[in-house]
Amino acid sequence: MMKEIDPDKLPRHIAIIMDGNGRWAERHAMGRVLGHRKGAESVRVVVRTCRRIGISCLTLYAFSMENWLRPKAEVRALLQLLKDYLVNEVQEMMDQDIRLTAIGNLDSLGAPVLMKLRETIERTAGNQGMVLNLALSYGGRDEIATAAGRMVSDSLAGKIKPADVTKELCQRYLYTSALPDPDLLIRTGGEYRISNFLLWQMAYTEFYFTDILWPDFREPDLMEAIAEYQQRERRFGRTSEQLRRT
Ligand code: FPP
């Protein structure tokens, strides 16, 4: 049964760690790559559903910095899958008014993927219905280190001084400077970690973990996660009493 959700209390930004493709493939006696391909179907369903219910931003952890350590053939297949996704979905993004953005060490993706990515980002840049943000060759610590490096160079160029370095300034140097922090993190695949994902941005994010493997994660599962989020009280360090008074 589909969980009812409150349209007035939607998370603005949902982030997802899509885990369990490999195990799904193993359980179905298939190669890992087929698990990822099936996972791309869940991506399509989740993107469409988020757009339909009115989520403003969806960030998907599609390829981590650590994923480069996987067997070469799997890395190649993941990059190819990503390229196919961009080619096949750009029309849907246009029809659905979805803007594509990407965060991570994008240059390391290689020219074929990077060109397609840039092309799709440019083509969808004017869309306003929802932001679909892909984390690609992304690592949270790398993001913070890259931001620190850029701050040091701006400091050496005389653009900023140590006293300017506040948390708001740091935020402006991150890949996600244009996005709100995630309200809800979903991790599928039964593991309870954040695996170097959006470390700075998730300071106050609600975490939702499920054993469902990513290729099996569909609309009712997303609704369940949002319904659970809506039951939680977000206090941001305050007391419940203080929240009742505001
Ligand atoms: C984790 O499963 C998943 C990934 C490393 C890649 C995620 C990629 C996709 C869902 C498909 C492509 C993405 C887009 C945006 C089209 P795992 O292989 O670590 O699973 P396991 O823990 O069961 O081995």
Short mmCIF file of C-alpha atoms and ligand atoms in Angstrom, two decimals:
data_model
loop_
_atom_site.label_atom_id
_atom_site.label_comp_id
_atom_site.label_asym_id
_atom_site.label_seq_id
_atom_site.Cartn_x
_atom_site.Cartn_y
_atom_site.Cartn_z
CA MET A 1 0.00 0.00 0.00
CA MET A 2 1.21 3.50 -0.82
CA LYS A 3 1.89 5.70 2.24
CA GLU A 4 0.05 9.03 2.34
CA ILE A 5 2.34 12.03 2.42
CA ASP A 6 1.64 15.61 3.47
CA PRO A 7 2.21 17.90 0.46
CA ASP A 8 2.86 20.85 2.81
CA LYS A 9 5.75 19.19 4.64
CA LEU A 10 7.84 17.86 1.79
CA PRO A 11 11.61 17.73 2.12
CA ARG A 12 13.00 20.38 -0.19
CA HIS A 13 16.12 18.42 -1.02
CA ILE A 14 16.41 14.62 -0.98
CA ALA A 15 19.82 12.93 -1.29
CA ILE A 16 20.13 9.22 -2.05
CA ILE A 17 22.94 6.67 -1.65
CA MET A 18 21.83 4.05 -4.17
CA ASP A 19 23.38 0.91 -2.71
CA GLY A 20 22.82 -2.78 -3.40
CA ASN A 21 23.02 -3.14 -7.18
CA GLY A 22 25.76 -5.78 -6.90
CA ARG A 23 23.86 -7.85 -4.34
CA TRP A 24 20.67 -7.60 -6.36
CA ALA A 25 22.53 -9.00 -9.37
CA GLU A 26 24.05 -11.79 -7.30
CA ARG A 27 20.62 -12.78 -5.93
CA HIS A 28 19.27 -12.94 -9.45
CA ALA A 29 22.33 -14.88 -10.69
CA MET A 30 23.36 -12.06 -13.00
CA GLY A 31 26.58 -10.08 -13.50
CA ARG A 32 27.05 -6.89 -11.44
CA VAL A 33 26.66 -4.70 -14.52
CA LEU A 34 23.09 -5.94 -14.99
CA GLY A 35 22.42 -4.91 -11.40
CA HIS A 36 23.56 -1.39 -12.23
CA ARG A 37 21.41 -1.38 -15.36
CA LYS A 38 18.39 -2.38 -13.29
CA GLY A 39 19.43 0.36 -10.82
CA ALA A 40 19.20 2.92 -13.62
CA GLU A 41 15.50 1.98 -13.94
CA SER A 42 14.99 2.87 -10.28
CA VAL A 43 16.70 6.19 -11.03
CA ARG A 44 14.13 6.91 -13.73
CA VAL A 45 11.21 6.05 -11.44
CA VAL A 46 12.52 8.06 -8.49
CA VAL A 47 13.31 11.13 -10.62
CA ARG A 48 9.85 11.10 -12.17
CA THR A 49 8.14 10.62 -8.80
CA CYS A 50 10.13 13.37 -7.07
CA ARG A 51 9.25 15.76 -9.87
CA ARG A 52 5.58 14.81 -9.73
CA ILE A 53 5.15 15.28 -5.99
CA GLY A 54 7.03 18.60 -5.94
CA ILE A 55 10.52 17.94 -4.56
CA SER A 56 12.77 20.85 -5.55
CA CYS A 57 16.10 19.06 -5.55
CA LEU A 58 17.23 15.44 -5.79
CA THR A 59 20.91 14.52 -5.43
CA LEU A 60 21.94 10.99 -6.44
CA TYR A 61 25.27 9.44 -5.47
CA ALA A 62 25.88 7.85 -8.86
CA PHE A 63 29.67 7.38 -8.73
CA SER A 64 31.93 7.91 -5.74
CA MET A 65 35.62 8.72 -5.72
CA GLU A 66 36.13 5.26 -4.19
CA ASN A 67 34.24 3.60 -7.07
CA TRP A 68 37.33 4.16 -9.28
CA LEU A 69 38.91 1.26 -7.33
CA ARG A 70 36.40 -1.24 -8.74
CA PRO A 71 37.41 -3.64 -11.56
CA LYS A 72 38.09 -1.73 -14.78
CA ALA A 73 35.23 -3.40 -16.65
CA GLU A 74 32.72 -2.37 -13.99
CA VAL A 75 33.97 1.23 -13.97
CA ARG A 76 33.71 1.32 -17.76
CA ALA A 77 30.18 -0.09 -17.65
CA LEU A 78 29.07 2.44 -15.02
CA LEU A 79 30.40 5.34 -17.08
CA GLN A 80 28.73 3.96 -20.20
CA LEU A 81 25.45 3.57 -18.30
CA LEU A 82 25.68 7.15 -17.18
CA LYS A 83 26.31 8.33 -20.73
CA ASP A 84 23.35 6.28 -22.01
CA TYR A 85 21.18 7.71 -19.25
CA LEU A 86 22.04 11.27 -20.30
CA VAL A 87 21.39 10.54 -23.97
CA ASN A 88 18.10 8.72 -23.31
CA GLU A 89 16.70 11.01 -20.66
CA VAL A 90 17.46 14.50 -21.92
CA GLN A 91 14.13 14.74 -23.74
CA GLU A 92 12.29 13.63 -20.59
CA MET A 93 14.21 16.26 -18.61
CA MET A 94 13.08 18.91 -21.09
CA ASP A 95 9.47 17.69 -21.04
CA GLN A 96 9.42 17.57 -17.24
CA ASP A 97 11.19 20.93 -16.79
CA ILE A 98 14.08 19.24 -14.91
CA ARG A 99 17.44 20.96 -14.67
CA LEU A 100 20.49 18.69 -14.53
CA THR A 101 23.51 19.66 -12.44
CA ALA A 102 26.54 17.64 -11.34
CA ILE A 103 28.99 17.75 -8.45
CA GLY A 104 32.35 16.03 -8.03
CA ASN A 105 35.70 15.85 -9.72
CA LEU A 106 34.00 15.92 -13.12
CA ASP A 107 37.18 16.27 -15.21
CA SER A 108 38.25 12.78 -14.18
CA LEU A 109 35.18 11.26 -15.90
CA GLY A 110 36.92 11.39 -19.29
CA ALA A 111 36.00 13.31 -22.43
CA PRO A 112 33.06 11.23 -23.77
CA VAL A 113 31.05 11.36 -20.52
CA LEU A 114 32.13 14.90 -19.69
CA MET A 115 31.02 16.22 -23.09
CA LYS A 116 27.60 14.60 -22.82
CA LEU A 117 27.28 15.83 -19.25
CA ARG A 118 28.16 19.42 -20.12
CA GLU A 119 25.82 19.31 -23.11
CA THR A 120 22.90 18.09 -20.95
CA ILE A 121 23.65 20.61 -18.19
CA GLU A 122 23.63 23.43 -20.75
CA ARG A 123 20.54 22.23 -22.54
CA THR A 124 18.51 21.94 -19.31
CA ALA A 125 19.93 25.07 -17.66
CA GLY A 126 16.71 27.07 -18.06
CA ASN A 127 14.43 24.40 -16.54
CA GLN A 128 12.85 25.24 -13.20
CA GLY A 129 10.62 22.34 -12.13
CA MET A 130 13.26 20.41 -10.20
CA VAL A 131 17.05 20.13 -9.93
CA LEU A 132 18.45 16.66 -10.58
CA ASN A 133 21.96 16.81 -9.19
CA LEU A 134 24.29 13.88 -9.94
CA ALA A 135 27.27 13.26 -7.66
CA LEU A 136 29.94 11.89 -10.01
CA SER A 137 33.48 11.03 -9.03
CA TYR A 138 32.39 12.68 -5.80
CA GLY A 139 33.94 12.51 -2.34
CA GLY A 140 32.90 14.71 0.57
CA ARG A 141 36.39 15.14 1.98
CA ASP A 142 37.74 15.91 -1.49
CA GLU A 143 35.05 18.53 -1.90
CA ILE A 144 36.04 20.19 1.38
CA ALA A 145 39.76 20.03 0.51
CA THR A 146 39.07 21.52 -2.95
CA ALA A 147 37.06 24.33 -1.32
CA ALA A 148 39.91 25.00 1.13
CA GLY A 149 42.41 25.13 -1.76
CA ARG A 150 40.27 27.67 -3.61
CA MET A 151 39.95 29.76 -0.46
CA VAL A 152 43.73 29.77 -0.02
CA SER A 153 44.22 30.92 -3.60
CA ASP A 154 41.61 33.67 -3.20
CA SER A 155 43.35 34.70 -0.02
CA LEU A 156 46.73 34.87 -1.77
CA ALA A 157 45.08 36.96 -4.50
CA GLY A 158 43.87 39.35 -1.79
CA LYS A 159 40.17 38.57 -2.39
CA ILE A 160 39.49 37.21 1.10
CA LYS A 161 41.20 37.44 4.49
CA PRO A 162 41.19 34.97 7.42
CA ALA A 163 38.49 36.91 9.31
CA ASP A 164 36.11 36.46 6.32
CA VAL A 165 36.13 32.68 6.71
CA THR A 166 32.73 31.92 8.23
CA LYS A 167 30.58 28.85 7.68
CA GLU A 168 28.54 30.83 5.13
CA LEU A 169 31.69 31.65 3.17
CA CYS A 170 32.84 28.01 3.30
CA GLN A 171 29.44 26.96 1.94
CA ARG A 172 29.94 29.24 -1.06
CA TYR A 173 33.12 27.40 -2.01
CA LEU A 174 31.48 23.96 -2.06
CA TYR A 175 30.22 22.25 -5.23
CA THR A 176 26.71 22.62 -3.82
CA SER A 177 26.87 26.39 -3.26
CA ALA A 178 23.67 26.93 -5.27
CA LEU A 179 21.64 24.19 -3.52
CA PRO A 180 19.89 23.99 -0.14
CA ASP A 181 21.29 21.38 2.29
CA PRO A 182 19.55 17.99 2.04
CA ASP A 183 16.58 17.58 4.40
CA LEU A 184 16.42 13.82 3.92
CA LEU A 185 19.11 11.26 3.13
CA ILE A 186 17.95 7.85 1.94
CA ARG A 187 20.39 4.93 1.85
CA THR A 188 19.26 1.64 0.38
CA GLY A 189 21.02 -1.71 0.64
CA GLY A 190 21.01 -2.21 4.41
CA GLU A 191 24.18 -0.38 5.34
CA TYR A 192 24.35 2.38 7.94
CA ARG A 193 27.08 4.68 6.69
CA ILE A 194 27.35 7.97 4.85
CA SER A 195 30.34 6.82 2.80
CA ASN A 196 31.93 10.23 2.25
CA PHE A 197 28.72 11.74 0.83
CA LEU A 198 27.87 15.44 1.37
CA LEU A 199 29.73 15.56 4.69
CA TRP A 200 29.44 19.30 5.23
CA GLN A 201 25.90 19.58 3.89
CA MET A 202 24.37 16.83 6.06
CA ALA A 203 24.94 18.50 9.43
CA TYR A 204 21.16 18.56 10.13
CA THR A 205 19.84 16.06 7.59
CA GLU A 206 17.40 13.33 8.65
CA PHE A 207 18.75 9.87 7.79
CA TYR A 208 16.56 7.04 6.51
CA PHE A 209 18.04 3.59 6.01
CA THR A 210 16.31 0.67 4.32
CA ASP A 211 17.33 -2.92 3.55
CA ILE A 212 15.72 -2.72 0.12
CA LEU A 213 18.33 -3.08 -2.60
CA TRP A 214 18.44 -0.10 -4.99
CA PRO A 215 17.11 -1.95 -8.09
CA ASP A 216 14.02 -2.89 -6.03
CA PHE A 217 13.46 0.65 -4.69
CA ARG A 218 10.33 2.05 -6.32
CA GLU A 219 7.64 4.69 -5.76
CA PRO A 220 6.00 3.14 -2.65
CA ASP A 221 9.43 2.88 -1.00
CA LEU A 222 10.13 6.55 -1.68
CA MET A 223 6.73 7.50 -0.25
CA GLU A 224 7.47 5.44 2.86
CA ALA A 225 10.78 7.28 3.36
CA ILE A 226 9.10 10.67 2.96
CA ALA A 227 6.25 9.68 5.31
CA GLU A 228 8.79 8.63 7.95
CA TYR A 229 10.66 11.94 7.48
CA GLN A 230 7.40 13.82 8.00
CA GLN A 231 6.90 12.10 11.37
CA ARG A 232 10.22 13.35 12.69
CA GLU A 233 10.66 16.54 14.59
CA ARG A 234 13.55 18.62 13.32
CA ARG A 235 14.90 20.68 16.16
CA PHE A 236 18.20 22.03 14.77
CA GLY A 237 19.62 22.03 18.32
CA ARG A 238 16.58 23.67 19.94
CA THR A 239 14.13 22.13 22.44
CA SER A 240 10.67 20.85 21.43
CA GLU A 241 9.19 23.57 23.62
CA GLN A 242 11.02 26.30 21.71
CA LEU A 243 9.80 24.88 18.41
CA ARG A 244 6.17 24.90 19.59
CA ARG A 245 6.49 28.59 20.37
CA THR A 246 7.83 29.61 16.93
C1 FPP B 1 26.08 0.80 -5.46
O1 FPP B 1 25.77 -0.56 -5.61
C2 FPP B 1 25.80 1.56 -6.66
C3 FPP B 1 26.76 2.16 -7.43
C4 FPP B 1 28.18 2.07 -7.13
C5 FPP B 1 26.43 2.92 -8.64
C6 FPP B 1 25.10 3.56 -8.71
C7 FPP B 1 24.69 3.61 -10.12
C8 FPP B 1 23.43 3.43 -10.60
C9 FPP B 1 22.27 3.25 -9.73
C10 FPP B 1 23.10 3.38 -12.05
C11 FPP B 1 23.55 4.49 -12.88
C12 FPP B 1 23.22 5.83 -12.43
C13 FPP B 1 22.56 6.74 -13.17
C14 FPP B 1 22.36 8.11 -12.65
C15 FPP B 1 22.00 6.40 -14.48
P1 FPP B 1 26.90 -1.63 -5.32
O2 FPP B 1 27.45 -2.07 -6.64
O3 FPP B 1 27.90 -1.10 -4.36
O4 FPP B 1 26.06 -2.77 -4.66
P2 FPP B 1 26.60 -3.87 -3.63
O5 FPP B 1 26.92 -3.13 -2.35
O6 FPP B 1 25.43 -4.77 -3.48
O7 FPP B 1 27.78 -4.53 -4.26
#
